[in-house]
Coordinates of C-alpha atoms and ligand atoms in Angstrom, one line a residue:
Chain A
X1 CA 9.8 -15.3 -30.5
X2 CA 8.5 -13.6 -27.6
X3 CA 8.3 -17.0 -25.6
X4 CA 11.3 -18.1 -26.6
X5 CA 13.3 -14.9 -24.8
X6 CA 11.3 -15.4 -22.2
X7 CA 12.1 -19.1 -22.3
X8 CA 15.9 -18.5 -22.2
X9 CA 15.7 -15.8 -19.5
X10 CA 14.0 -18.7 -17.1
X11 CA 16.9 -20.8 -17.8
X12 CA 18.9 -18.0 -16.9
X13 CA 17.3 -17.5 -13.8
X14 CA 17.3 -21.0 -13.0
X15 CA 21.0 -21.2 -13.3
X16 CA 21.7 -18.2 -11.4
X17 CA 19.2 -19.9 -8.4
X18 CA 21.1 -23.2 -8.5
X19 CA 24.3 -21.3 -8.5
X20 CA 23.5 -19.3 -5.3
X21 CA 22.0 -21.9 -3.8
X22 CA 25.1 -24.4 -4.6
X23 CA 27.4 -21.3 -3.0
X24 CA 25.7 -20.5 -0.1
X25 CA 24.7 -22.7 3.1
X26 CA 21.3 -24.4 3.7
X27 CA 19.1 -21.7 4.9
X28 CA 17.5 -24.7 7.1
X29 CA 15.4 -23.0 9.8
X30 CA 13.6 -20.6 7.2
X31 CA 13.3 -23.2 4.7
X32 CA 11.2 -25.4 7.6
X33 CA 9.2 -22.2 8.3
X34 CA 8.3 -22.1 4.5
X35 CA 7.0 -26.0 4.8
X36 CA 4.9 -25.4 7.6
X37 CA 3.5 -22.3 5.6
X38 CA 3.1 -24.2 2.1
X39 CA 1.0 -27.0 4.0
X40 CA -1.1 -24.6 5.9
X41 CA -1.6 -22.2 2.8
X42 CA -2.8 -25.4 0.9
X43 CA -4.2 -28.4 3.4
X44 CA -7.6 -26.9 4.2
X45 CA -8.5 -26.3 0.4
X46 CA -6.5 -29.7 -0.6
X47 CA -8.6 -32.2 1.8
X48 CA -12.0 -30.5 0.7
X49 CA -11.1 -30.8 -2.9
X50 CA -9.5 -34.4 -2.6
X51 CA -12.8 -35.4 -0.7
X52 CA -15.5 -34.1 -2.9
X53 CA -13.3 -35.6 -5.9
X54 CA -13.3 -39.1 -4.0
X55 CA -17.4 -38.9 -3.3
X56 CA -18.0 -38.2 -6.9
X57 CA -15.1 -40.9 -9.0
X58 CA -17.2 -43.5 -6.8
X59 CA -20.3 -42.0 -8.5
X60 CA -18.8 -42.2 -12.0
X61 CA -17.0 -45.6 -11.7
X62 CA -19.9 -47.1 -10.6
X63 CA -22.3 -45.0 -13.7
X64 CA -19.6 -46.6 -16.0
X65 CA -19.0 -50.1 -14.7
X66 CA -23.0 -50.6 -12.9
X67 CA -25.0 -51.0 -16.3
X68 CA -22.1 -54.2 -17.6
X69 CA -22.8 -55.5 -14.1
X70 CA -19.1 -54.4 -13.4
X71 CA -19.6 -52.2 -10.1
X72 CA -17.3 -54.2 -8.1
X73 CA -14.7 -52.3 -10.5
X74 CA -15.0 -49.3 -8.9
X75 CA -12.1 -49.9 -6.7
X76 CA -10.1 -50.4 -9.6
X77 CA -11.5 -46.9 -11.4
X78 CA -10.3 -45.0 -8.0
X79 CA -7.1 -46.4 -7.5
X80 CA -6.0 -45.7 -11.6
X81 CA -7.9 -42.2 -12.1
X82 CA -7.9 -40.8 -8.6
X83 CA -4.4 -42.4 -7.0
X84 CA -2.1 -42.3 -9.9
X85 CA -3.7 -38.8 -11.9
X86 CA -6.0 -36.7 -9.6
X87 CA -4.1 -36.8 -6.8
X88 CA -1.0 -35.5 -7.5
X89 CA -2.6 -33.0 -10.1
X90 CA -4.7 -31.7 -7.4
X91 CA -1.9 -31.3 -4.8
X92 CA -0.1 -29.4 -8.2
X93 CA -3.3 -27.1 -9.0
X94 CA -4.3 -26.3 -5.2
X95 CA 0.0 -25.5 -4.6
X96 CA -0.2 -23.5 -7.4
X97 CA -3.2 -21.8 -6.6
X98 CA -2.1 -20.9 -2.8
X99 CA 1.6 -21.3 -2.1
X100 CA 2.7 -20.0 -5.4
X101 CA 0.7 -17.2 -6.1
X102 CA 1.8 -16.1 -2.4
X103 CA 5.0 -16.3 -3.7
X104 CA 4.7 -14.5 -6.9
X105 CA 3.3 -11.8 -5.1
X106 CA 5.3 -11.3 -2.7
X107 CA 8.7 -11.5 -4.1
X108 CA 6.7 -9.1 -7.0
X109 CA 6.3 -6.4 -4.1
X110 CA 9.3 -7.0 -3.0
X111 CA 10.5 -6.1 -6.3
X112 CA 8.6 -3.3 -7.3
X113 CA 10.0 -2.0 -3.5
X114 CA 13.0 -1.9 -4.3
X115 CA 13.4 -4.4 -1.1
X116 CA 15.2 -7.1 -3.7
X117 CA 17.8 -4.1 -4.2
X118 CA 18.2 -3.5 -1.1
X119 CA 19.3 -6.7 -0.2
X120 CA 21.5 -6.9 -3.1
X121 CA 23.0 -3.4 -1.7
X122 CA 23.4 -5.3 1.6
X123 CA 25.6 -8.3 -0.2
X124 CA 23.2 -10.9 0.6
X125 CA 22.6 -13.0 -2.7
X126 CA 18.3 -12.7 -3.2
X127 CA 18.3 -15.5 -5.0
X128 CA 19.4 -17.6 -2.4
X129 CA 17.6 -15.3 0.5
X130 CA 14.4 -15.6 -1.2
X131 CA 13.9 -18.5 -3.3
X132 CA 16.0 -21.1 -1.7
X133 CA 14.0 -21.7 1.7
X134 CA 10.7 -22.1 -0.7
X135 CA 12.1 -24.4 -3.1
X136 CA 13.2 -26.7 -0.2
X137 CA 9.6 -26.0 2.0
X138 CA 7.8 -27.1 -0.9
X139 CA 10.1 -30.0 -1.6
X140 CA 9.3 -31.4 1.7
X141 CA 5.8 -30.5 1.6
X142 CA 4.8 -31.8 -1.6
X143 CA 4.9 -35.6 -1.1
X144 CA 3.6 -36.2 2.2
X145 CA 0.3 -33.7 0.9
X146 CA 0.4 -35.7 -2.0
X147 CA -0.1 -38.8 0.4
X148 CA -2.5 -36.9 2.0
X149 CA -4.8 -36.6 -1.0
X150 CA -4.7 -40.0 -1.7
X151 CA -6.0 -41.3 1.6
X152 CA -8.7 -38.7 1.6
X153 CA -9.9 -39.1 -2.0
X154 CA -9.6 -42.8 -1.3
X155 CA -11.5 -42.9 2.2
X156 CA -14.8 -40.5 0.6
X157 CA -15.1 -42.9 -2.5
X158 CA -15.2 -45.9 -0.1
X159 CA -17.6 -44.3 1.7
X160 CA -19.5 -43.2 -1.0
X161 CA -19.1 -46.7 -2.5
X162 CA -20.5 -48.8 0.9
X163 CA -22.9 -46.2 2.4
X164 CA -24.2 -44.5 -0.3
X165 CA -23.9 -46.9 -3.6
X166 CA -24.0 -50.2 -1.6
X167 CA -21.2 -51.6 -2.8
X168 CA -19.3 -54.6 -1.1
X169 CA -16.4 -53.3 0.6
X170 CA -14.1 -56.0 1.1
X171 CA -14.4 -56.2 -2.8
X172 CA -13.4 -52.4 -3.3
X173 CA -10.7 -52.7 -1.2
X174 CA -9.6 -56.0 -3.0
X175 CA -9.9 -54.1 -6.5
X176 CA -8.4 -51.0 -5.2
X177 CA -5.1 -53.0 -3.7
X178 CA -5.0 -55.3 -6.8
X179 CA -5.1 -52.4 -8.9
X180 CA -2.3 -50.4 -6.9
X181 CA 1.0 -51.0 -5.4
X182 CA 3.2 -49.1 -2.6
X183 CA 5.4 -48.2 -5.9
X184 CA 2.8 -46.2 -6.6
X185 CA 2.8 -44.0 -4.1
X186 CA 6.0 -43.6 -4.5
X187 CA 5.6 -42.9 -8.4
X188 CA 3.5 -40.1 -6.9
X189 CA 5.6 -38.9 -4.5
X190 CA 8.3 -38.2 -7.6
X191 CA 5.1 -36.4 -9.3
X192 CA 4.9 -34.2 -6.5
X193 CA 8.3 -33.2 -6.1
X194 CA 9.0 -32.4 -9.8
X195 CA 5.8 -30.4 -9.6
X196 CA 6.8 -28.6 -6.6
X197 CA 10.3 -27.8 -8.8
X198 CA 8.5 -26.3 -11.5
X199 CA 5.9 -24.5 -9.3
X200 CA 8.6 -22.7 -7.5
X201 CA 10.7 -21.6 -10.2
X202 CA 8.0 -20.6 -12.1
X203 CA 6.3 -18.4 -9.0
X204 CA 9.1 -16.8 -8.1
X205 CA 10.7 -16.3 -12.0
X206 CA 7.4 -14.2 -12.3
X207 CA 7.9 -12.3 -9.0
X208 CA 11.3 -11.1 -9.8
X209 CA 10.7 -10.1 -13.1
X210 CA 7.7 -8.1 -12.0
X211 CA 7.1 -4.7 -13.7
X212 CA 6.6 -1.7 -11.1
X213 CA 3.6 0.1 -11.7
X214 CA -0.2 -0.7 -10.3
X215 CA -0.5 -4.0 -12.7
X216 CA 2.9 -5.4 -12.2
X217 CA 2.1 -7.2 -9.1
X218 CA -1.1 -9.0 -10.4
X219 CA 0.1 -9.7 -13.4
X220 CA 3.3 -11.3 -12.2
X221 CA 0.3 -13.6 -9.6
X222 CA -1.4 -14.3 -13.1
X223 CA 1.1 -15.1 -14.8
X224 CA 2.7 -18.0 -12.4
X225 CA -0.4 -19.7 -11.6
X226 CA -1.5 -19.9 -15.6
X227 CA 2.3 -21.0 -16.5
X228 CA 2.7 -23.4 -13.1
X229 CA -0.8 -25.0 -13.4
X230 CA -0.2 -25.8 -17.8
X231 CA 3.4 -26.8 -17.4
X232 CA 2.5 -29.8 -14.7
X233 CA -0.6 -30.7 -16.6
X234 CA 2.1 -31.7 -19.6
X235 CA 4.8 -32.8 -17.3
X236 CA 2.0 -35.4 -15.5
X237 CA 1.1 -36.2 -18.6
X238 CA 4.8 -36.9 -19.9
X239 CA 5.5 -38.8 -16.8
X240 CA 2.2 -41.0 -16.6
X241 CA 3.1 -42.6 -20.1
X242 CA 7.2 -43.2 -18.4
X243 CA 5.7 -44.3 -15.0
X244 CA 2.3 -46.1 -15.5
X245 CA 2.5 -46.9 -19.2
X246 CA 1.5 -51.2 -19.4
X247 CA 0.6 -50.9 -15.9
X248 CA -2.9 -52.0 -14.7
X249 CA -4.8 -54.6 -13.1
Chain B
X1 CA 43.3 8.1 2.7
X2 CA 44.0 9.3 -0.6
X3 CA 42.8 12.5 -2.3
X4 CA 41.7 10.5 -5.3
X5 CA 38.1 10.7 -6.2
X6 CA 36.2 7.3 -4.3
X7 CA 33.8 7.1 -7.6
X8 CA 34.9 8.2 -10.8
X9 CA 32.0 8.0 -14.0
X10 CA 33.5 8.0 -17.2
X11 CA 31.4 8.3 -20.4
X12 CA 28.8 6.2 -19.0
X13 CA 25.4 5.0 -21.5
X14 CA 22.6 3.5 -20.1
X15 CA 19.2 2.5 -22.1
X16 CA 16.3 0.9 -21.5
X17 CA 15.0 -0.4 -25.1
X18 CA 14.6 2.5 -27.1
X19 CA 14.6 5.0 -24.0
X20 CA 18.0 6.5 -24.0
X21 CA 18.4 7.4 -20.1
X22 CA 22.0 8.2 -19.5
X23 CA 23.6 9.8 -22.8
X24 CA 27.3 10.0 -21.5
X25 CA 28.0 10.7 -17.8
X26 CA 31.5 12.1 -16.7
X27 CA 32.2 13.0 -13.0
X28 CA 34.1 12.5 -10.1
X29 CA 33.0 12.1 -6.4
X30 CA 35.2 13.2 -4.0
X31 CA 36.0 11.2 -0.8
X32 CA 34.4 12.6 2.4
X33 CA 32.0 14.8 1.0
X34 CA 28.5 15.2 1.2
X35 CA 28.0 15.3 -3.1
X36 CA 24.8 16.4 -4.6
X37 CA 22.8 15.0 -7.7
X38 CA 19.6 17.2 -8.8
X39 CA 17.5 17.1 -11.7
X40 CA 13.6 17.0 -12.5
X41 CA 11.9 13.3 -11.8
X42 CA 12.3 10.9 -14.4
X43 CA 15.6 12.0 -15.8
X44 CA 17.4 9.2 -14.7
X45 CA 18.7 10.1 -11.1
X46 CA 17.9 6.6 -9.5
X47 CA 19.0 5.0 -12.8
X48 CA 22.4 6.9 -12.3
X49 CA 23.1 5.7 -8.6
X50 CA 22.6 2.0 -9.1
X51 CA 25.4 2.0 -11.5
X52 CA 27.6 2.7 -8.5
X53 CA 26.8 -0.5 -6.8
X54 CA 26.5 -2.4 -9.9
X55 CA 22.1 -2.6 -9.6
X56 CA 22.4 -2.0 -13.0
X57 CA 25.4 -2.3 -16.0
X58 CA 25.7 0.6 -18.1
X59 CA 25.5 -0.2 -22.0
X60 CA 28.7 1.7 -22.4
X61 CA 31.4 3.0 -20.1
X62 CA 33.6 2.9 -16.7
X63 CA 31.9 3.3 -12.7
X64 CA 35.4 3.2 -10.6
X65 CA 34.8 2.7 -7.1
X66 CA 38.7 3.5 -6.1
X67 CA 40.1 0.9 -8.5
X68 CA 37.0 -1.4 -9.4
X69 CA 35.4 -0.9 -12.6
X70 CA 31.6 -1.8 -11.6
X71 CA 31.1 -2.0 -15.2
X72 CA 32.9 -4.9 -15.8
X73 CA 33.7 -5.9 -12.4
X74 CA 33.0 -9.8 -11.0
X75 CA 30.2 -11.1 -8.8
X76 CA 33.3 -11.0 -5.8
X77 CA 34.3 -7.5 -6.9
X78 CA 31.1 -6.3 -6.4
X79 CA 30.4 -7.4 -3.0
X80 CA 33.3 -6.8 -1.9
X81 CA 32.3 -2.8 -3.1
X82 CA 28.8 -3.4 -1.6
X83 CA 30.1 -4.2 1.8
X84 CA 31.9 -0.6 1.9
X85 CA 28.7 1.2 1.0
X86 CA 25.1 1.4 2.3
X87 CA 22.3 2.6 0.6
X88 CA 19.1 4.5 1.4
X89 CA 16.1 3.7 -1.0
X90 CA 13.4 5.9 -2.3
X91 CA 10.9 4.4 -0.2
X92 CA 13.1 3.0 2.1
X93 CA 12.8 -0.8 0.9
X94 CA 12.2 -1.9 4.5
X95 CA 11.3 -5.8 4.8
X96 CA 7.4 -5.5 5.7
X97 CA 7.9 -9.2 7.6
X98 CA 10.3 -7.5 10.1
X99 CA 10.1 -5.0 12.9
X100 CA 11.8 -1.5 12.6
X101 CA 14.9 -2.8 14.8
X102 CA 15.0 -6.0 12.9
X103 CA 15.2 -4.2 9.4
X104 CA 18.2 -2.3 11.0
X105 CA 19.6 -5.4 12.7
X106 CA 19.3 -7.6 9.6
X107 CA 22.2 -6.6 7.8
X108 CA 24.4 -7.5 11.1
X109 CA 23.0 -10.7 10.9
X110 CA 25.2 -11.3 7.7
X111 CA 28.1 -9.7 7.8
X112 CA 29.1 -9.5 11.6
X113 CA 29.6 -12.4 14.3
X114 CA 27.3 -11.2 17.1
X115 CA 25.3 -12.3 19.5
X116 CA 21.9 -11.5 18.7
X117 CA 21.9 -9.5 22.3
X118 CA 24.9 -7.4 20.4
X119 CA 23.3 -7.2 17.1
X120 CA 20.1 -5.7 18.7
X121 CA 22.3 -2.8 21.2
X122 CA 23.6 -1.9 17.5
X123 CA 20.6 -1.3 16.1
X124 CA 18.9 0.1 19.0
X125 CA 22.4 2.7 19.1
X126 CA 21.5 3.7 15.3
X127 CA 18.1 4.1 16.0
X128 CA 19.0 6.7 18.5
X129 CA 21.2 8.3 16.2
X130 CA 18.2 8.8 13.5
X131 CA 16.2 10.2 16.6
X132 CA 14.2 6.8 16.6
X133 CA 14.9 5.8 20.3
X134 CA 12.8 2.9 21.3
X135 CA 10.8 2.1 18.2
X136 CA 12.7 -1.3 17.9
X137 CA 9.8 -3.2 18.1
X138 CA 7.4 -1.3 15.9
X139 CA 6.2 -3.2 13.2
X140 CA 7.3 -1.7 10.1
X141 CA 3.5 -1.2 9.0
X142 CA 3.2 1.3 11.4
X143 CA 5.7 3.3 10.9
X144 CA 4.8 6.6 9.2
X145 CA 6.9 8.4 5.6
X146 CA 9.7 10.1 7.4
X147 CA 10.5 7.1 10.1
X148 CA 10.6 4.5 7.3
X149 CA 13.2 6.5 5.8
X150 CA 15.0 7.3 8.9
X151 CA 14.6 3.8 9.9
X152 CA 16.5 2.8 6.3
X153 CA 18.9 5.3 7.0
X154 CA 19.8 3.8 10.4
X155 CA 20.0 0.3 8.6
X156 CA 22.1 1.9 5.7
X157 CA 25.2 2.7 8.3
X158 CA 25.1 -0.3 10.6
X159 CA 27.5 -1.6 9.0
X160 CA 29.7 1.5 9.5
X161 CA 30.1 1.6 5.5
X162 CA 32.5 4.1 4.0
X163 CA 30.1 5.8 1.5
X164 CA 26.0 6.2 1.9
X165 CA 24.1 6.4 -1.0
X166 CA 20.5 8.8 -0.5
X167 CA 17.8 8.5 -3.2
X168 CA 15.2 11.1 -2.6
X169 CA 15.9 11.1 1.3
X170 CA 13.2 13.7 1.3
X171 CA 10.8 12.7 -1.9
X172 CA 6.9 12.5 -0.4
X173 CA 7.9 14.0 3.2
X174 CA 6.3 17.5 4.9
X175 CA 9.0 20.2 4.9
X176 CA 9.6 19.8 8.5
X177 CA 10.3 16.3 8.4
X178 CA 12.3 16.9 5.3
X179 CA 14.5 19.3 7.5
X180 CA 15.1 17.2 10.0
X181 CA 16.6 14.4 7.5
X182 CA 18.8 17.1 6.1
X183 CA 19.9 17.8 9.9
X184 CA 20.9 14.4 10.2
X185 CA 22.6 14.1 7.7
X186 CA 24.9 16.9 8.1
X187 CA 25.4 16.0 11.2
X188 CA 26.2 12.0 10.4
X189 CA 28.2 13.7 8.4
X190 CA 30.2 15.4 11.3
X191 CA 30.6 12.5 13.0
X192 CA 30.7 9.8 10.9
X193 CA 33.1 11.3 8.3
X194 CA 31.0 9.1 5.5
X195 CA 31.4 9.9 1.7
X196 CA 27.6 10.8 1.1
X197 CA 25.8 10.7 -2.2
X198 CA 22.6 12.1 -2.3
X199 CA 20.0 12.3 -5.4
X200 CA 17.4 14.8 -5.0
X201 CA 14.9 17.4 -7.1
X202 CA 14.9 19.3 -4.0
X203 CA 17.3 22.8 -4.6
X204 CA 16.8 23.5 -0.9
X205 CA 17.8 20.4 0.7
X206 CA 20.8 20.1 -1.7
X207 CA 22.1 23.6 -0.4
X208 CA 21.7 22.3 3.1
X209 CA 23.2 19.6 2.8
X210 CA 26.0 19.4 0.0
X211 CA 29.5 20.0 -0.4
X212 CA 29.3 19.7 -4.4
X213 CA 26.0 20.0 -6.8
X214 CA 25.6 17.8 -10.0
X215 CA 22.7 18.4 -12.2
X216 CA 21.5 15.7 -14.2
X217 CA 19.5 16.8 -17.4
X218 CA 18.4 15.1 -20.6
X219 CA 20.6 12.4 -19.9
X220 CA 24.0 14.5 -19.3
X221 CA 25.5 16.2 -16.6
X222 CA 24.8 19.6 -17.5
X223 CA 26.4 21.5 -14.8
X224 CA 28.6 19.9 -11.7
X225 CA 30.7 22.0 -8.9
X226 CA 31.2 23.3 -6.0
X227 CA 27.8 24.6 -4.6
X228 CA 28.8 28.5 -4.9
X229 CA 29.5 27.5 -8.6
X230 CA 26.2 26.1 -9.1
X231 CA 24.5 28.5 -7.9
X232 CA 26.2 30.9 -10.2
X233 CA 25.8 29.3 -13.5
X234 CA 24.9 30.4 -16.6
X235 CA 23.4 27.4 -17.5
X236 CA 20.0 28.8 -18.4
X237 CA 18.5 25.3 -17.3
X238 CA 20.6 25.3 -14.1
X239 CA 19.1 29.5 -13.7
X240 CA 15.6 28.2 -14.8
X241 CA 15.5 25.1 -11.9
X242 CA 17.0 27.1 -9.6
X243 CA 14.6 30.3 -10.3
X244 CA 11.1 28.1 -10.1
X245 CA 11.8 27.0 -6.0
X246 CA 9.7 29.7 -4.1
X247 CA 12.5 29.5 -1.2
X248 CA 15.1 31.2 -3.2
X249 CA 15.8 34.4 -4.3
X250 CA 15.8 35.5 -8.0
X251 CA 18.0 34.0 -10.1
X252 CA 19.4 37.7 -10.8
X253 CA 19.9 39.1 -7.4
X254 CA 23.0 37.7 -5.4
X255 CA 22.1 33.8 -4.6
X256 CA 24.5 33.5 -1.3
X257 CA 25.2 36.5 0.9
X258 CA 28.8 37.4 0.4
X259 CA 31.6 35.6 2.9
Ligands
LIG301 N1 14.7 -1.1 -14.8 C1 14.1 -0.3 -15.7 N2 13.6 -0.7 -16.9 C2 13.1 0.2 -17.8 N3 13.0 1.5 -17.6 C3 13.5 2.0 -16.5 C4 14.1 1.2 -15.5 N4 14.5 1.9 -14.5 C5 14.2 3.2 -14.8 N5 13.6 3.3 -16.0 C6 13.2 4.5 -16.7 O1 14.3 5.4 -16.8 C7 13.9 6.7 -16.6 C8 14.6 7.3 -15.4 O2 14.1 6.7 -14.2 P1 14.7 7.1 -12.8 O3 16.2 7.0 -12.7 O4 13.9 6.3 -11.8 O5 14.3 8.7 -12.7 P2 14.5 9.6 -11.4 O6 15.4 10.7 -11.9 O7 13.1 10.2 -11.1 O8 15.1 8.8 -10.3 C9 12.4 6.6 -16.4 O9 11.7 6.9 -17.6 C10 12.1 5.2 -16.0 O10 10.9 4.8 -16.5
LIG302 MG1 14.3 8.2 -8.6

């Protein structure tokens, strides 16, 4: 019962966010700023994780596939588990973890502040003023990082696969392209951005419904990295079976 | 400009789940006068004020601002009432990303056409006029109690609005620094010729400052005049408030000294 008010009171949110935004001009130049920010927030702790990920799939594949005699399938075991799942799941869970906690808390401050008043006082729509520029920065940023994760996670597990496991790797590479296509980037790409939809809205639901008082603040951060991180999980899975169901080597 | 009241309450209800704030509120605020709102913290004083610029809907009952009801008023209505008024916050809800000048400045950014070379002489001219010359570029971190609030006050009338709304202008401020606000407000006051509201559990800044006194109490109005009839009513909860502030005399011995 208690989810479900809360339920309808995030559609009510959202629909007073895509009205403002609909009625009000592109805040472009902030909304750039909030890009750059997302992707700095996030990079640093994305490539490590996408890396270490990469070195150790490589590990596994080949633990799997080396005892049938089918190591040259590693390639294979990268491009399905690591391209089409891990990545985009790890670009969702390190977002969640940097951009929108940052943005839970600080619209939750704002709140508790009374600065989301304020600008209301001042006739300057705070749905628009403050969640508009993030939902398009992470829109933009999303993908390419997505992309990013990809070539990093796929680059360590090569290496990994050559130096380390000594694997052929004309053969992984020939597994690995067999295995994927450039739709599938794409396919990712669309993971990304309906992640970076629910990551916003979610973040910054949480920091505008923040209750004053010493715990509001970190339980509004809680909440919208717990809520952000579960609902992708489920929408990658949802969207896995649509995208990639049938689909293999 | 009319002699009608600029904000009118009428039978006004406001709860928060089973915390019955506002319990019927009836007043009128007069037009060009510095009007007065006291009562002990946590009655519902900052609850009271963002009814007036539609922060928060009552359950029950009429806000007119002239002849909008902000009770029932559209998304338009209301900022086309918000653009007339400016509003000082408790703890002066100054946006920590921006310098001191830039929080004043932001609202011109908005609502005006100017060059950002005019919109920064504007603020710079209201910083002056909260005796805050050349502090545009101080980060707002750095800024101590009493110039956040002045610095919210200057950003409050950049606009030039028609009424100011003051909650707690001096809550958490020495009693110097809490004279000085007072002093600038009468004197905006003077020049300006603003409509000011002011909420405040402070009897001494309230007799600076006001033209009228409201007390809010248990969720009512209990007493609202002219400040010579405040201070004599017979309210015993009015007497009691007004007896417990160490500045004033006894609440049996003559209050003001005759005209
Ligand atoms: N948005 C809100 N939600 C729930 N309770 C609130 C809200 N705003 C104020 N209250 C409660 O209403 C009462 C009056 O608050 P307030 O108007 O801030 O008092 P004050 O007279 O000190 O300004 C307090 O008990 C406060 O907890
Ligand atoms: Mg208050």
């Amino acid at each position: 019962m208690n989810a479900l008010a809360e339920f309808g009171r995030f559609g009510l949110f959202v629909a007073t966010f895509a009205r403002a935004s609909a009625t009000h001009p592109p805040p472009v130049r902030r909304s750039i700023e909030e890009a750059y920010r997302i992707g700095v927030l996030s990079l640093p702790i994305l490539l490590i994780i996408s890396a270490f990920v990469g070195t150790n799939l490589a590990l596994q594949g080949y633990n799997a596939f080396a005892p049938l005699g089918g190591q040259r399938l590693v390639g294979m075991f990268v491009a399905l588990a690591g391209v089409r799942e891990l990545a985009p799941m790890m670009v969702a869970s390190m977002v969640a973890a940097k951009a929108g906690t940052e943005m839970a808390s600080q619209i939750a401050v704002m709140r508790i502040r009374e600065q989301i008043d304020a600008l209301e006082v001042m006739a300057i729509n705070p749905h628009w003023f403050l969640i508009t520029p993030r939902f398009i920065g992470i829109l933009l940023v999303l993908p390419p990082l997505t992309v990013i994760s990809i070539f990093t996670l796929t680059v360590s597990s090569y290496l990994v696969s050559t130096l380390q496991l000594g694997l052929n790797g004309a053969e992984f590479l020939a597994y690995f392209t067999d295995t994927t296509e450039p739709m599938d980037l794409v396919y990712c790409m669309i993971k990304a951005f309906f992640f970076g939809i629910i990551i916003c809205l979610v973040s910054c639901f949480y920091g505008f419904n923040s209750k004053s008082g010493p715990n509001g603040v970190g339980e509004a951060t809680n909440a919208s990295v717990v809520v952000s991180a579960v609902s992708c999980a489920l929408l990658n899975y949802l969207m896995s079976e649509i995208l990639f169901s049938g689909r293999g080597l | 400009m009319s002699d009608a009241p600029i904000i009118r309450f009428v039978d006004v209800h406001k709860s928060f789940g089973s915390l019955s704030v506002l319990k019927g509120v009836s007043f009128d605020i007069p037009r060009g006068q510095t009007t007065a709102i006291i009562g002990p913290s946590g009655t519902g004083k900052s609850v009271l004020i963002k009814h007036v610029v539609g922060l928060l809907e009552p359950d029950s009952g009429h806000i007119w601002v002239d002849d909008v009801d902000m009770a029932h008023a559209s998304e338009s209505q209301k900022l086309a009432v918000r653009k007339r008024f400016g509003m000082l916050f408790q703890g002066g809800a100054l946006f920590d990303s921006l310098t001191a000048g830039e929080n004043v400045a932001f609202p011109l950014r908005y609502h005006t056409r100017m060059s950002e070379a005019e919109r920064r002489a504007k603020a710079e001219e209201k910083l002056a006029l909260v005796e805050l010359p050349g502090l545009y570029d101080r980060p707002t971190s750095a800024l101590s109690g009493g110039q956040r609030k002045r610095v919210g006050l200057a950003r409050a009338i950049v606009l030039e609005p028609e009424v100011v709304l003051f909650d707690e202008p001096n809550s958490g401020l020495d009693p110097m620094t809490s004279d000085t606000i007072d002093a600038l407000i009468g004197r905006m006051k003077q020049e300006l010729g603003m409509t000011f509201v002011v909420i405040t559990h402070d009897i001494v800044s309230c007799l600076n400052i006001a033209d009228r006194i409201g007390m809010l109490y248990d969720g009512k109005l209990i007493e609202y005049g002219t400040v010579d009839q405040f201070l004599h009513s017979n309210q015993a909860i009015v007497r009691d408030f007004l007896k417990r502030n160490a500045d004033l005399p006894p609440a049996s011995g003559p209050l003001i000294p005759p005209p």
